[in-house]
Coordinates of C-alpha atoms and ligand atoms in Angstrom, one line a residue:
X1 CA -24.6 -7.1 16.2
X2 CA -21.9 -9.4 14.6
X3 CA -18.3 -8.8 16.2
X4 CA -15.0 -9.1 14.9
X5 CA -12.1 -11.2 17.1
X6 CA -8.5 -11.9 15.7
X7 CA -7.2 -14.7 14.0
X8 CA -4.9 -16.3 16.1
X9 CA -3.1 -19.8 16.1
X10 CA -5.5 -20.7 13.1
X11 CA -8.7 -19.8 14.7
X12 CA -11.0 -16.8 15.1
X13 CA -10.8 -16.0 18.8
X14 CA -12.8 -13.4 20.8
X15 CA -11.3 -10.2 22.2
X16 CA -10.6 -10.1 25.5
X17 CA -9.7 -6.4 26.2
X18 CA -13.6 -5.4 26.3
X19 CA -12.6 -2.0 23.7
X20 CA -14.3 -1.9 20.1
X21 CA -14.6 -0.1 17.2
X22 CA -17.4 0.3 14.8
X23 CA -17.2 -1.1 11.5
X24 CA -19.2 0.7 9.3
X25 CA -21.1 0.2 6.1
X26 CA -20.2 3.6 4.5
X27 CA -22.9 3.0 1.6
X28 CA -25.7 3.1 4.5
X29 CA -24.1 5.0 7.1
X30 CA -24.8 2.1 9.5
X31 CA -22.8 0.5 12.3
X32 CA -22.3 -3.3 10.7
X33 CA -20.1 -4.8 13.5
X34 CA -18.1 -4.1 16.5
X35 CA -14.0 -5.0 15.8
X36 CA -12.0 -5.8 19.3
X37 CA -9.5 -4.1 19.7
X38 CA -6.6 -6.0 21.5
X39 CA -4.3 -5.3 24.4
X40 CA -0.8 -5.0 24.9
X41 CA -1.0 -8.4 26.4
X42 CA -3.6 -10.2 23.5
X43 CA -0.5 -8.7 21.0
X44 CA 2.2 -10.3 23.3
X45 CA 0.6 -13.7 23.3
X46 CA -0.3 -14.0 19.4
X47 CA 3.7 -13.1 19.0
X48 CA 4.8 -16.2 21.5
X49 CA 2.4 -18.4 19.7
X50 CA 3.8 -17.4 16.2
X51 CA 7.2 -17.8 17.3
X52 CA 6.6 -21.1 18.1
X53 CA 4.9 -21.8 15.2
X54 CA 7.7 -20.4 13.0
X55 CA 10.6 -23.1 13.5
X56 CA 9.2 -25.7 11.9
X57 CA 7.4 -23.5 9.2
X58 CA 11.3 -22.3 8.3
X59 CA 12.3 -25.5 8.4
X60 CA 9.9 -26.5 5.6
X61 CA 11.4 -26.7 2.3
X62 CA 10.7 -23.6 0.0
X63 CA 8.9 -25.5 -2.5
X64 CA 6.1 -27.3 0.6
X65 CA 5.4 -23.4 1.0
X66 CA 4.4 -22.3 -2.3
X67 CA 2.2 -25.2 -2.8
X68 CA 0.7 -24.0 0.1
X69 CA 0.1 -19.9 -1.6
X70 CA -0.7 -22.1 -4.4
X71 CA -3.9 -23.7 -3.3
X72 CA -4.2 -20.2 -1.8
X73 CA -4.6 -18.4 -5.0
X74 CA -7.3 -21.1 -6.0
X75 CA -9.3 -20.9 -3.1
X76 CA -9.2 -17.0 -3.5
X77 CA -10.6 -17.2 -6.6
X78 CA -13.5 -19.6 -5.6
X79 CA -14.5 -17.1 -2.8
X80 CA -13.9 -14.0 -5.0
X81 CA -17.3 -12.5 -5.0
X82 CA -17.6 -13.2 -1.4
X83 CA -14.6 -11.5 -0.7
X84 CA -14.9 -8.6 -3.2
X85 CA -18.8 -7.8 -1.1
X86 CA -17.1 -7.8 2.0
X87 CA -14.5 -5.5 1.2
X88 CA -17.3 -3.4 -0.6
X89 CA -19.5 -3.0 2.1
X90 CA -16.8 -2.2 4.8
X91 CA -14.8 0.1 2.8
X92 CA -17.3 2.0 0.6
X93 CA -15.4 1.3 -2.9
X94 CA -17.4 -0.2 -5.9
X95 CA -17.7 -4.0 -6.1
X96 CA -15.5 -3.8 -9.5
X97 CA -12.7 -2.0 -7.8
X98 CA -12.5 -4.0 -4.5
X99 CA -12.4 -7.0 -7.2
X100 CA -9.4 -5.1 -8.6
X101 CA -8.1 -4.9 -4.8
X102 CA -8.4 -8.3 -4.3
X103 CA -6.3 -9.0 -7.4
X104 CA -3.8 -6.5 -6.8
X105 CA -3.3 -8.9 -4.4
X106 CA -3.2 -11.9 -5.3
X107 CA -0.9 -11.3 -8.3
X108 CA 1.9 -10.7 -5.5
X109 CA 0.5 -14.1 -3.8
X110 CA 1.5 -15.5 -7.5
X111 CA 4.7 -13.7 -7.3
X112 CA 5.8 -15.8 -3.5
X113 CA 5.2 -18.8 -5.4
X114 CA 7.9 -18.8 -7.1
X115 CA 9.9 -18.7 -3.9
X116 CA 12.1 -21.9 -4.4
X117 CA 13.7 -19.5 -7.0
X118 CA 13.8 -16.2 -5.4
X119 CA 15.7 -17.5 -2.5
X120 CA 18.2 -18.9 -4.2
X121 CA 21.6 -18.0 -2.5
X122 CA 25.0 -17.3 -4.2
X123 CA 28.2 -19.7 -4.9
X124 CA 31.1 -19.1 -5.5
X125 CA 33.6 -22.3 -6.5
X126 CA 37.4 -21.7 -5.9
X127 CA 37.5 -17.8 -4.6
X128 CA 41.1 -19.1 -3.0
X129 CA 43.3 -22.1 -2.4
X130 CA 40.2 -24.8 -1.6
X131 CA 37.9 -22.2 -0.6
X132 CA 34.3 -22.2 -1.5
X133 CA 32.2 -19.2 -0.9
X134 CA 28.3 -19.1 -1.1
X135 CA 25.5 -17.4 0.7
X136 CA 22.1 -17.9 2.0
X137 CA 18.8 -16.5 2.5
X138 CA 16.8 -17.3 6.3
X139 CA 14.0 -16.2 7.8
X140 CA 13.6 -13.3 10.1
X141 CA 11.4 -15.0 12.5
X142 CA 8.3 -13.0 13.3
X143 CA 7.4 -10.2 11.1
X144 CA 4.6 -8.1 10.9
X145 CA 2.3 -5.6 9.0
X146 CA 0.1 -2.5 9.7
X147 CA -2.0 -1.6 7.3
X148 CA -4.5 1.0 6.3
X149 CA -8.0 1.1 5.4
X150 CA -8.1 1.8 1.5
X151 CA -6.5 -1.2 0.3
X152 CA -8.0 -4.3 2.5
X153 CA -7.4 -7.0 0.3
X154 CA -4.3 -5.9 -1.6
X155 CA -1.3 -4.3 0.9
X156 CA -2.3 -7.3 3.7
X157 CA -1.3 -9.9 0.7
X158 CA 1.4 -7.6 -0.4
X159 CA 2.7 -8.0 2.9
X160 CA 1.8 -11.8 4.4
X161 CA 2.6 -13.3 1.1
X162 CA 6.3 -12.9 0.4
X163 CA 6.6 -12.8 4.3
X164 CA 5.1 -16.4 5.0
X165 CA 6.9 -17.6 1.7
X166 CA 10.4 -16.8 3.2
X167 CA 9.5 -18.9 5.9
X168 CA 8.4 -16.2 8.6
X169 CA 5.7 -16.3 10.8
X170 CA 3.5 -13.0 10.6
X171 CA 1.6 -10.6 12.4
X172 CA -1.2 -8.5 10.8
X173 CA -3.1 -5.3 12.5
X174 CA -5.1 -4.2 9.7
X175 CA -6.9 -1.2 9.9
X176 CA -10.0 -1.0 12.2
X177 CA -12.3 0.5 9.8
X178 CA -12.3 -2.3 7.3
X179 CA -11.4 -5.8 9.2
X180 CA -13.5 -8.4 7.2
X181 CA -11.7 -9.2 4.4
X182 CA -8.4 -10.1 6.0
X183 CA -9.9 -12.5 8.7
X184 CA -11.1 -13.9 5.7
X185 CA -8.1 -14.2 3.8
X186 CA -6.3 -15.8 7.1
X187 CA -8.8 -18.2 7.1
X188 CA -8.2 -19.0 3.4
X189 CA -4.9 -19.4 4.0
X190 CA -5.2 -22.0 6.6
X191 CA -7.9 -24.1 4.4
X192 CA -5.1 -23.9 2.2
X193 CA -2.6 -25.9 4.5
X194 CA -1.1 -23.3 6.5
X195 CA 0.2 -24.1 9.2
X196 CA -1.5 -22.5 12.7
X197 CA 0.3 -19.5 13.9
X198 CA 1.7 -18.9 11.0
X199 CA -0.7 -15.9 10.0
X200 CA -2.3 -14.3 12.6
X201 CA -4.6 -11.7 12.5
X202 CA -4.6 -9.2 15.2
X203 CA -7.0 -6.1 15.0
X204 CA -6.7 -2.9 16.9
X205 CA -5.7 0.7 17.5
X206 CA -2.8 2.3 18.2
X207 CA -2.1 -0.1 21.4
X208 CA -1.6 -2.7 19.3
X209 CA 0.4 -1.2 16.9
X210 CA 2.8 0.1 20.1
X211 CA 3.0 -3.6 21.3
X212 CA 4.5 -4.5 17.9
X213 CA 6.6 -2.0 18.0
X214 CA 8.1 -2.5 21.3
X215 CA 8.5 -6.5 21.1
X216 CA 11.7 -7.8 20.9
X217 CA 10.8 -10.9 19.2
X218 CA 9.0 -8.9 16.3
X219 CA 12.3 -8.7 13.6
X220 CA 10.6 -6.9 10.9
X221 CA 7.7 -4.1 10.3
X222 CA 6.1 -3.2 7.1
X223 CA 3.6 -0.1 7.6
X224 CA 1.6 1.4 5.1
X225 CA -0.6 4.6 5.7
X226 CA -0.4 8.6 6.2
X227 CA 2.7 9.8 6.6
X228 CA 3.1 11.4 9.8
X229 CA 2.1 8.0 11.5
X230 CA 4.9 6.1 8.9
X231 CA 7.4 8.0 10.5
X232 CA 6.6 7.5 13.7
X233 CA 6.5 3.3 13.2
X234 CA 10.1 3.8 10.8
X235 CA 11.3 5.9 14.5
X236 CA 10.0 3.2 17.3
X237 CA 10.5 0.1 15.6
X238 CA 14.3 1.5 14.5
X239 CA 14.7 1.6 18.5
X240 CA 14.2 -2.0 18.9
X241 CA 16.5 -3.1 16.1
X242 CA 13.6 -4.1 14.0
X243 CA 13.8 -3.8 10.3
X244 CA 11.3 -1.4 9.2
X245 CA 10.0 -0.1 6.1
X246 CA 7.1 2.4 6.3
X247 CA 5.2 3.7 3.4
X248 CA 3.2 7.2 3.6
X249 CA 1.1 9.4 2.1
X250 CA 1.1 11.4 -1.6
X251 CA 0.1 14.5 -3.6
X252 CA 0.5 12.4 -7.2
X253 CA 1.1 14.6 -10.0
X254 CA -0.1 14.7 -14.0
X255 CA 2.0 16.8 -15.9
X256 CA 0.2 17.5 -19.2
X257 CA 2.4 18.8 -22.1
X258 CA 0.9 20.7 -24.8
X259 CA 0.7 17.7 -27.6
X260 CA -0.8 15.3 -25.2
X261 CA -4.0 13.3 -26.5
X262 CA -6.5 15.8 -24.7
X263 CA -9.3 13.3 -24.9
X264 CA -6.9 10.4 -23.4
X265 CA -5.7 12.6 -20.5
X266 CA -8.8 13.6 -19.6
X267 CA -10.1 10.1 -19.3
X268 CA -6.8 8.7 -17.6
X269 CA -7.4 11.8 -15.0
X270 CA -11.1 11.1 -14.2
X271 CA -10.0 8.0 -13.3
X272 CA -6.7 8.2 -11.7
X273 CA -8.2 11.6 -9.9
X274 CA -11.8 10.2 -9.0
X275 CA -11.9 6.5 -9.0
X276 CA -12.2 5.2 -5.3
X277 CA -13.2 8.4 -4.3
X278 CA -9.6 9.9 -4.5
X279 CA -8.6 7.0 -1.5
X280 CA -6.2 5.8 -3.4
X281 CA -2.5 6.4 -2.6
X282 CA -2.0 6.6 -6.1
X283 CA -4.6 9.2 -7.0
X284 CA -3.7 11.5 -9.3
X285 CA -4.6 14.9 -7.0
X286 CA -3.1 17.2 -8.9
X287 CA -2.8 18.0 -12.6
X288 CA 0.1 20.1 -14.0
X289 CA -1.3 21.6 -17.6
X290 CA 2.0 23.3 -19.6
X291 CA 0.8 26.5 -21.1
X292 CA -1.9 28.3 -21.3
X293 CA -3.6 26.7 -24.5
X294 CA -3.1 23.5 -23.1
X295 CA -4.4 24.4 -19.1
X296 CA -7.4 26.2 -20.7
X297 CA -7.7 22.8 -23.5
X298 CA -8.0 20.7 -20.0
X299 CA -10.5 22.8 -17.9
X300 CA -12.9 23.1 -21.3
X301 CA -13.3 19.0 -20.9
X302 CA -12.4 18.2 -17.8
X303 CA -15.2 20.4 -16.3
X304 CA -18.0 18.5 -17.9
X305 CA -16.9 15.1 -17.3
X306 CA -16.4 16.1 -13.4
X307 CA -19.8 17.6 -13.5
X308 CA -21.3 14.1 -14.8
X309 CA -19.4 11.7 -12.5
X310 CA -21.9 9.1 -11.3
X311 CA -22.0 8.3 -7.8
X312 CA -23.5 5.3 -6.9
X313 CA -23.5 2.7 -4.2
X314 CA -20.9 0.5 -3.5
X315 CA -22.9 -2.4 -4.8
X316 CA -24.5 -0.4 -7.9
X317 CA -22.3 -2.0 -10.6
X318 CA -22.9 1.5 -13.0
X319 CA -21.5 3.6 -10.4
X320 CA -17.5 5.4 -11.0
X321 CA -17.3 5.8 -7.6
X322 CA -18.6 5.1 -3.7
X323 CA -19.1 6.6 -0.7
X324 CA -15.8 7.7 1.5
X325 CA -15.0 5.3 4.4
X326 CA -16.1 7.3 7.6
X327 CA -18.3 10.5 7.9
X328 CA -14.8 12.1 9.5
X329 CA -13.3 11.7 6.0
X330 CA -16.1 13.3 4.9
X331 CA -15.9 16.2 7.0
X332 CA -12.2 16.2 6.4
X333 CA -12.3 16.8 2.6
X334 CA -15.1 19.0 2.8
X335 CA -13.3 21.0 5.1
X336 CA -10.1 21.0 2.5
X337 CA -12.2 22.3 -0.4
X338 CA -13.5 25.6 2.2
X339 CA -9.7 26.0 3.0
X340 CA -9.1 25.9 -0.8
X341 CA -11.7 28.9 -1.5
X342 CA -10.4 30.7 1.2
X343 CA -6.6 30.8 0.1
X344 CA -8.0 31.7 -3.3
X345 CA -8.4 28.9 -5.8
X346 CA -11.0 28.7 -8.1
X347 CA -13.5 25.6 -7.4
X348 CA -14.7 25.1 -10.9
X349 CA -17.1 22.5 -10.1
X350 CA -18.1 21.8 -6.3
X351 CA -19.4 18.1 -5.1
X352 CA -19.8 19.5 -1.5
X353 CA -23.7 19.7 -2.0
X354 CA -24.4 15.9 -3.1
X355 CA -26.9 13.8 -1.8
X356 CA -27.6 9.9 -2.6
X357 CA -31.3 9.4 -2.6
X358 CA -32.3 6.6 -0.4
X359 CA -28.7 6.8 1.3
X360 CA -28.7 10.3 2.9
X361 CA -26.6 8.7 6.2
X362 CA -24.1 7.6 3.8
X363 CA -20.7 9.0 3.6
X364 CA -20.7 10.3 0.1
X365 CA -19.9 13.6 -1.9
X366 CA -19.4 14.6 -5.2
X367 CA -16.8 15.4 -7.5
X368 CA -14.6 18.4 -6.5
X369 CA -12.2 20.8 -9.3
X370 CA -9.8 23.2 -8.1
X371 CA -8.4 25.3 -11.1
X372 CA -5.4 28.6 -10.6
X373 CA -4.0 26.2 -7.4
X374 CA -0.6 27.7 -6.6
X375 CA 2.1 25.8 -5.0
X376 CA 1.8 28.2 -1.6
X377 CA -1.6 26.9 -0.6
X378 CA -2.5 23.8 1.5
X379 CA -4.7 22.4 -0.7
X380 CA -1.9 22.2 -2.6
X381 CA 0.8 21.1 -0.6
X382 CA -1.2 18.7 2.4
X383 CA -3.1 15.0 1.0
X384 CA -6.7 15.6 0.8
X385 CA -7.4 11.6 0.3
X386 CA -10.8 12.7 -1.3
X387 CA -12.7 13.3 -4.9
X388 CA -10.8 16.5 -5.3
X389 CA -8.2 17.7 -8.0
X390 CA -6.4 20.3 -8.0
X391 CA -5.1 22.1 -11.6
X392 CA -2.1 23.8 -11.3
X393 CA -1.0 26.1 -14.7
X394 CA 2.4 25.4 -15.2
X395 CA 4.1 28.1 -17.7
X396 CA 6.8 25.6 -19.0
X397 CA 8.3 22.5 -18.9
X398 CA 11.0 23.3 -16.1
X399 CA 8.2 24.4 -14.2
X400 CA 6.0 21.2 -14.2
X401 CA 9.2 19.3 -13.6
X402 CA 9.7 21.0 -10.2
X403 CA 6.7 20.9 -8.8
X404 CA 6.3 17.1 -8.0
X405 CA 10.1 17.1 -7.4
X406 CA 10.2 19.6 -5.0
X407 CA 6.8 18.4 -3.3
X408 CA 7.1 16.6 0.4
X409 CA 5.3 13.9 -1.1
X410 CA 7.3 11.7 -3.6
X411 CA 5.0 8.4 -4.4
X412 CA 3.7 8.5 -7.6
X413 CA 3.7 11.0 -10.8
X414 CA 3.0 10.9 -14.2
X415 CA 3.5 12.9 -17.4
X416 CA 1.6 13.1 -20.7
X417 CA 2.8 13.7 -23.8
X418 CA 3.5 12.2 -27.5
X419 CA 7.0 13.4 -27.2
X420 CA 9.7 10.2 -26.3
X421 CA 12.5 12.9 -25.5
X422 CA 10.6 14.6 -23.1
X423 CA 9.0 11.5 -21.3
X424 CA 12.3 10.3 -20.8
X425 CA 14.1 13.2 -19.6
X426 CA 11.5 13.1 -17.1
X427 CA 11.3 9.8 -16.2
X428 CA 15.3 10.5 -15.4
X429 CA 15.1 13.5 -13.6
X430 CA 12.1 13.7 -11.5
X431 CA 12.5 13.4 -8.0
X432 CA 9.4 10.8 -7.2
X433 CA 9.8 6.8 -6.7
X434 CA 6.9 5.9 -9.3
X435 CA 6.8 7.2 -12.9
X436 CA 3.8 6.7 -15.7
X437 CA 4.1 8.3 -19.0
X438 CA 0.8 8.4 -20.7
X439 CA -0.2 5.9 -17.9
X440 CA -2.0 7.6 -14.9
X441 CA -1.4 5.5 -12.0
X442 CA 2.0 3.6 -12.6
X443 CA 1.6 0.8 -9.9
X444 CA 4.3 -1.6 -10.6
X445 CA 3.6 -4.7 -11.6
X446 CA 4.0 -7.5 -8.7
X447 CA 7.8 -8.7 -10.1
X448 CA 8.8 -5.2 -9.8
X449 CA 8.7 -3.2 -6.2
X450 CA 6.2 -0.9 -5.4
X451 CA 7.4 2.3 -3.0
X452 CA 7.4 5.9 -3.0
X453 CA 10.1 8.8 -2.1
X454 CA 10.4 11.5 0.5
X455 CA 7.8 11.5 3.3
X456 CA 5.9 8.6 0.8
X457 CA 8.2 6.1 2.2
X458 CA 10.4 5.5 5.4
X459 CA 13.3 3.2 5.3
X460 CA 14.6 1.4 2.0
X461 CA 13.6 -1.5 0.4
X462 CA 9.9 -1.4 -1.4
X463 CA 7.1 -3.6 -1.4
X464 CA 7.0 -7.0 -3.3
X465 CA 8.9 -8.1 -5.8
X466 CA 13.1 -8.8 -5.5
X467 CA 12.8 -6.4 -2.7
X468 CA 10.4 -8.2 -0.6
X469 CA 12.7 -11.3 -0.5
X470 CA 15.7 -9.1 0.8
X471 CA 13.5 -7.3 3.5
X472 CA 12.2 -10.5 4.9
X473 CA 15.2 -12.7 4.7
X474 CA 19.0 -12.3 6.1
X475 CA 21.8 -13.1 4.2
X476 CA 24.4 -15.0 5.9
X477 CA 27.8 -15.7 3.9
X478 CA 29.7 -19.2 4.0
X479 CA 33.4 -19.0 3.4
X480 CA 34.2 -22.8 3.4
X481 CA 38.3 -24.2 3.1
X482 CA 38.6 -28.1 2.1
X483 CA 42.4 -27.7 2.5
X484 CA 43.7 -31.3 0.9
X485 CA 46.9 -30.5 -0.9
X486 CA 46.9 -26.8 0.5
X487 CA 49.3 -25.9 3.1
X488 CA 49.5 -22.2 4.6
X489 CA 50.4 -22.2 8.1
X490 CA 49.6 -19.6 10.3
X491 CA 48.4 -16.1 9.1
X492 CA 48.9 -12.9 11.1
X493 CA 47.5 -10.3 8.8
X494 CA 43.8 -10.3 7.6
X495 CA 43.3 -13.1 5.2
X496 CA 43.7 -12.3 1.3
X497 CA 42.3 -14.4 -1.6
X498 CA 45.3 -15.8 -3.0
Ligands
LIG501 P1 -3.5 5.7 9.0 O1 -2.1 6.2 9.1 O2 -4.6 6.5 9.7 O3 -3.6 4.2 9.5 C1 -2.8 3.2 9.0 C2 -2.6 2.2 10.1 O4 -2.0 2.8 11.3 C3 -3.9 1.5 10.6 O5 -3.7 0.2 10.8 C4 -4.1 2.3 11.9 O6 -4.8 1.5 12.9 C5 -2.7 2.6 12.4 N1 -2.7 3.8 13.2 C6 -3.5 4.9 13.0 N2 -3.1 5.9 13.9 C7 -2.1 5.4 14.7 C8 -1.4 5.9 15.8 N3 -1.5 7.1 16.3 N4 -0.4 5.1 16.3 C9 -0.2 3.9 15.8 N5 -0.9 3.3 14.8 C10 -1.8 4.1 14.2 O7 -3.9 5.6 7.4 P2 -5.3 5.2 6.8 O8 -6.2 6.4 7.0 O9 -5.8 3.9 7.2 O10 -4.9 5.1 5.2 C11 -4.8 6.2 4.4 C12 -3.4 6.7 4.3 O11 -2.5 5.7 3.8 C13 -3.2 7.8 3.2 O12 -2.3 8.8 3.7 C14 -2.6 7.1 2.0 O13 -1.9 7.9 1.2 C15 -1.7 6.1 2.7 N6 -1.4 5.0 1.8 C16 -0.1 4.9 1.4 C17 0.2 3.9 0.5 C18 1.6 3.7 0.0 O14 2.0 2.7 -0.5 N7 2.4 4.8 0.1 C19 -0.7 2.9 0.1 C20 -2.0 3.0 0.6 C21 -2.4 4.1 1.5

């Protein structure tokens, strides 16, 4: 059986710690390799070795850096279908959408390079009497990332990328369940002239995600993944003065008024609701139909496009969606969708029963439709992660406008509608961090930042774009006097501009 090591000081290297995990194939149901797991002391030694590592790699002039994401991006792209397999096979999405992970990705990678620009500093000439101020951007040091299983490719580059451009050494503990592709992308990084140590890769469970958190030479952590977890990183890591920023879970909303394009709703929330399999932290999981006429509009055609969603393997390139990543997920949504009969919703069409011929280990179900959810049941108010959306009927506008804005969850929402004036009264006043209108899954683009509200997102500062240059930088401030032809004297009282 193939095993997984870490990537550490530019090489794969074995686990020592003697604990694995299974990676499966979720398509198959089978065991495909064995990830180590790494100790407290495997953590503590990858962190000394990328400290090291880090001095020079600061010292290297911003523009020496991007060349290096540069050849990065190109080397990416010659081992795309390679990659996009990989993260097929160990996380269970289709071979299209992993592509779509991997470029998700990379478009942030494309974003670093232009890091001789984004960490430009401030200058002020003349602020007083032969005094020059200006300010400047450094590196934290060591940073790191934990990441979670549904986005292999995409949140490690959305972290490493503007990290290692800054000039910071970093850590990575992806998630267990889905390993492959970043080892892969470490290694790419090093064909591309990366310096050893500079990303390292180090896989485990919850041990090794303590040993970042308690290490004092760790400055930064970025976490994405479920929520209670989030906090817990934003709470440990705050104790040892790291900066942290920690990114959780969502119940996405689609609010759909009544003069929204039926037809182009319905296709945006097949998508958005069922596309991955619902592991998406931007999956639409609950739609919000305004008025009766509309909510009964919806159900008419959303029914039969849920009933003919084609589930396929990950590598059958007609499928919409693939198996989920573990059997436990599995058993989890399944076990939402009892939950949601019991507290009274109506499951319009039920996925529960599906089978994949030839693939009956596989971890797969069928698409799920809640309709009449109400805002009291769990279903309702707890992430399912699954192929399940929920309808809730809405009787007005106020109405729809509440619900995502008084949910726990505050990542992502959209609203559908051909009416400007009420997009953009709701685009101001809901109380969510990610808005589409007529769009069903508003992921920023990589030059804007990516980050959710509420118990979506820990901490401030978001994910790439300007933000990701403050989060892993410091500003220091410069307030320089060239005093010929200025005399003061001595000051007693705090210094004014004059
Ligand atoms: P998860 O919270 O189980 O795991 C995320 C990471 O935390 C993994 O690396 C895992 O090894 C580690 N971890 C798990 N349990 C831990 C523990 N007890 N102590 C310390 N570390 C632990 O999440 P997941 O199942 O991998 O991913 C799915 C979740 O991520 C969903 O809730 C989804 O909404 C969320 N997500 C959020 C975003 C976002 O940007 N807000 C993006 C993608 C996924």
């Amino acid at each position: 059986m193939r095993t997984i090591g870490h990537f550490i000081g530019g090489r794969e290297v074995e686990g020592k710690s003697g604990r694995f995990a299974d990676v499966f194939e979720p398509m198959t149901g089978e065991v495909q390799a064995k990830v180590a797991l790494a100790s407290k002391a495997e953590m503590r030694a990858a962190v000394l070795n990328a400290a090291e590592a880090q001095v020079a790699w600061g010292n290297t002039n911003p523009q020496r850096r991007a060349r290096v994401l540069m050849k990065f991006l190109e080397l990416a792209n010659r081992d795309y279908d390679k990659l996009a397999d990989c993260l097929a096979r160990e996380h269970g999405k289709t071979v299209p959408d992993a592509k779509g992970d991997i470029q998700r990705g990379l478009e942030v990678i494309e974003f670093a390079c232009g890091i001789p620009h984004l960490m430009k500093g401030e200058y002020t000439e003349g602020a007083g009497p032969g005094i020059d101020i200006y300010s400047m951007r450094q590196a934290l040091g060591v940073v790191a990332g934990i990441t979670p299983f549904n986005f292999p490719a995409m949140i490690p580059m959305w972290k490493f990328g503007p990290a290692i451009a800054c000039g910071n050494a970093f850590i990575l503990k992806p998630s267990e369940r889905d390993p492959g592709v970043p080892m892969m992308l470490a290694a790419l990084m090093i064909e591309a002239g990366l310096p050893p140590g500079i990303l390292n890769v180090v896989n485990g469970d919850k041990e090794a995600v303590d040993a970042i958190l308690d290490d004092e030479d760790i400055k930064a952590v970025g976490f994405v993944g479920s929520s209670p977890i989030a906090q817990y990183i934003y709470e440990r890591a705050a104790a040892t003065g790291k900066r942290a920023q920690c990114f959780g879970g969502a119940k996405n909303h689609a609010i759909i008024m009544p003069d929204a394009d039926m037809d182009q709703t319905v296709d945006a929330l097949i998508g958005a609701g069922y596309g991955s399999a619902g592991e998406r932290c931007m999956a639409i999981s609950v739609a919000v139909p305004v008025g009766k006429t509309t909510a009964d509009r919806l159900m008419e055609k959303l029914i039969p496009r849920v009933e003919s969603l084609k589930i396929g393997t990950s590598v059958d390139p007609s499928a919409d969606f693939g198996p989920l990543v573990t059997k436990e997920a599995v058993d989890r949504v399944k076990n939402y969708v009892d939950i949601g009969i019991k507290e009274g919703a109506t499951l319009a069409v039920d996925g529960r029963g599906f089978k994949m011929q030839g693939y009956e280990n596989g971890f797969y179900m069928g698409g799920c439709l809640f309709d009449n959810v109400t805002k009291d049941m769990r279903i309702y108010k707890e992430e399912i992660f699954g192929p399940v959306l929920s309808v809730v009927r809405a009787h007005d506008y106020e109405e729809a406008l509440a619900l995502p804005s008084d949910h726990d969850y505050g990542n992502g929402v959209a609203i559908f509608t051909r009416d400007g004036d009420a997009a953009r009264d709701f685009a101001a006043k809901v109380n969510v961090g990610m808005v589409g209108i007529n769009v069903p899954i508003p992921v920023p683009i990589a030059y804007y930042t990516f980050g959710g509200w509420k118990k979506s997102g820990f901490g401030d500062l978001n994910q790439h774009g300007p933000d990701s240059i403050r989060f892993y930088t410091k500003t220091k401030t410069v307030t320089a006097r060239w005093p010929s032809g200025v005399k003061e004297g001595a000051e007693f009282s705090i210094p004014l501009m004059k």
